Short mmCIF file of C-alpha atoms in Angstrom, two decimals:
data_model
loop_
_atom_site.label_atom_id
_atom_site.label_comp_id
_atom_site.label_asym_id
_atom_site.label_seq_id
_atom_site.Cartn_x
_atom_site.Cartn_y
_atom_site.Cartn_z
CA MET A 23 45.67 31.28 86.97
CA ALA A 24 42.29 29.67 87.44
CA ALA A 25 41.31 26.47 85.67
CA GLN A 26 38.55 26.81 83.07
CA TYR A 27 35.56 24.48 83.31
CA ASP A 28 32.03 24.98 82.00
CA LEU A 29 28.98 23.68 83.89
CA ASP A 30 25.43 22.84 82.87
CA VAL A 31 22.31 22.93 85.07
CA ASN A 32 18.56 22.71 84.60
CA LYS A 33 16.32 25.21 86.35
CA ASN A 34 14.53 23.84 89.41
CA CYS A 35 17.14 21.05 89.86
CA ASN A 36 19.89 20.74 92.44
CA LEU A 37 23.42 21.47 91.24
CA ASN A 38 26.06 19.30 92.89
CA THR A 39 29.64 19.36 91.71
CA TRP A 40 32.90 18.20 93.25
CA ILE A 41 36.55 18.96 92.58
CA GLN A 42 39.80 18.18 94.36
CA TYR A 43 42.54 20.76 94.89
CA LEU A 44 45.90 18.98 94.54
CA SER A 45 49.46 20.04 95.30
CA ASP A 46 52.26 19.90 92.71
CA THR A 47 52.88 16.32 93.87
CA ASP A 48 49.22 15.28 93.31
CA VAL A 49 48.36 15.16 97.01
CA GLY A 50 45.12 16.69 98.29
CA VAL A 51 45.81 20.08 99.92
CA ASP A 52 44.52 20.37 103.49
CA LEU A 53 41.93 23.15 103.33
CA SER A 54 41.52 23.53 107.09
CA GLY A 55 41.39 27.23 107.90
CA TYR A 56 40.22 28.17 104.39
CA GLN A 57 36.89 29.58 103.29
CA ALA A 58 35.44 29.26 99.79
CA GLU A 59 33.15 31.45 97.68
CA LEU A 60 31.30 30.76 94.46
CA LYS A 61 29.67 33.61 92.55
CA ILE A 62 27.31 33.17 89.61
CA GLU A 63 26.89 36.34 87.59
CA ARG A 64 25.15 37.45 84.42
CA TYR A 65 28.34 39.25 83.29
CA LYS A 66 31.96 38.89 84.41
CA THR A 67 31.91 42.50 85.56
CA ALA A 68 28.55 42.32 87.39
CA THR A 69 28.30 44.24 90.66
CA TYR A 70 25.95 41.78 92.38
CA PRO A 71 25.95 38.00 91.94
CA LEU A 72 22.77 36.17 90.98
CA VAL A 73 23.83 33.40 93.39
CA PHE A 74 26.48 33.51 96.10
CA ALA A 75 27.55 30.23 97.72
CA SER A 76 30.13 29.90 100.46
CA THR A 77 31.13 27.72 103.37
CA ASN A 78 28.31 29.55 105.20
CA GLY A 79 25.51 28.55 102.80
CA VAL A 80 23.79 29.90 99.67
CA THR A 81 22.09 33.22 98.99
CA TYR A 82 20.27 34.12 95.76
CA GLY A 83 17.98 36.76 94.30
CA TYR A 84 20.11 39.89 94.75
CA THR A 85 18.54 42.91 93.10
CA GLY A 86 20.80 45.75 94.23
CA ALA A 87 22.92 47.23 96.97
CA ASN A 88 20.17 47.04 99.60
CA SER A 89 18.91 43.59 98.63
CA PRO A 90 20.08 40.89 101.02
CA GLY A 91 18.80 38.13 98.74
CA THR A 92 17.09 34.94 99.92
CA ARG A 93 18.81 32.28 102.00
CA ALA A 94 18.63 28.81 100.42
CA GLN A 95 17.35 25.95 102.57
CA TYR A 96 20.06 23.63 101.32
CA GLY A 97 23.54 24.00 99.92
CA GLY A 98 26.82 25.78 100.13
CA ILE A 99 30.43 24.69 99.91
CA GLN A 100 32.10 22.01 102.02
CA LEU A 101 35.88 21.74 102.18
CA ASN A 102 38.06 18.68 102.78
CA VAL A 103 35.31 16.24 101.76
CA ASN A 104 34.71 13.86 98.88
CA TYR A 105 31.57 13.87 96.71
CA THR A 106 29.62 12.00 99.43
CA GLY A 107 30.72 14.35 102.22
CA ALA A 108 33.26 11.93 103.73
CA PRO A 109 36.61 13.45 104.81
CA LEU A 110 39.20 13.91 102.03
CA ASN A 111 41.95 16.54 101.92
CA GLY A 112 41.55 18.99 99.06
CA GLY A 113 37.96 18.01 98.28
CA ILE A 114 35.53 20.83 97.47
CA LEU A 115 31.83 19.96 97.30
CA ILE A 116 29.52 22.63 95.85
CA GLU A 117 25.77 22.23 96.30
CA LEU A 118 22.96 24.55 95.20
CA ASP A 119 19.32 23.75 95.91
CA LYS A 120 16.59 23.84 93.27
CA ASN A 121 15.30 27.21 94.52
CA ALA A 122 18.71 28.77 93.83
CA THR A 123 18.92 27.28 90.32
CA ASN A 124 15.31 28.26 89.64
CA SER A 125 16.21 31.89 90.41
CA LEU A 126 18.74 31.91 87.55
CA PRO A 127 17.75 33.12 84.08
CA VAL A 128 17.92 30.62 81.21
CA GLY A 129 21.05 31.09 79.13
CA LYS A 130 24.80 31.47 79.56
CA LEU A 131 26.09 32.92 82.81
CA PHE A 132 29.55 33.17 84.39
CA TYR A 133 30.87 31.74 87.64
CA ASP A 134 34.08 31.69 89.64
CA LEU A 135 35.27 29.75 92.68
CA LYS A 136 37.75 31.31 95.11
CA LEU A 137 39.59 30.01 98.16
CA LEU A 138 40.16 32.54 100.92
CA VAL A 139 42.60 32.57 103.82
CA GLY A 140 41.70 35.20 106.37
CA LEU A 141 40.76 38.61 105.03
CA THR A 142 43.87 39.35 102.98
CA TYR A 143 44.46 36.45 100.58
CA SER A 144 42.29 34.79 97.96
CA GLU A 145 43.04 32.48 95.06
CA LYS A 146 40.68 31.92 92.14
CA LEU A 147 40.67 28.16 91.53
CA LEU A 148 38.02 27.72 88.89
CA GLU A 149 36.00 29.83 86.48
CA GLY A 150 33.83 29.30 83.46
CA ARG A 151 30.41 29.51 81.95
CA LEU A 152 27.28 28.12 83.50
CA GLN A 153 24.63 27.08 80.97
CA VAL A 154 21.18 27.27 82.59
CA ASN A 155 18.58 25.18 80.72
CA PRO A 156 14.80 25.36 81.06
CA GLU A 157 13.15 22.87 83.40
#
C-alpha cells in the first residue's frame, strides 16, 4: 500500500521534493536498475496526466491521445541520491520546472509515484493530493 502525503506548489515555481525508500530494517534500498514515474492528474481516474515525470525527464501539457505534450527544460526523477543530488541508496529526488507547474490548473489535483522494475513489475510508493496555488 502506498504512503499518503499531500504536496503544495505555487504556479510558475519549481517543485523539488525528496524522499528515501527504506527497507524493513531502516536501510536505504538500492534503486539501481529501477525506473520511477510520477503522474499528476486532475482526477484519480484520468486517462492522460497533466504532468508526467520520470527518470527520463518531465513532460506536460497533454491534451489527448495524439498530444505528445511539451518536454520540460529541467526536471525529472533521480534515484539513489540525496536532496542535493549526492549518492545515497534509496533516495528519490523529484524536480519539476516552473513551466511544468505553470501548466497546472489552480486547485486540488492528484499525484502518484511508482517504482518500476523492467516491464512487468511496479510498486506505488506514494500518492496524495497536490494543491496548486496561484503565483
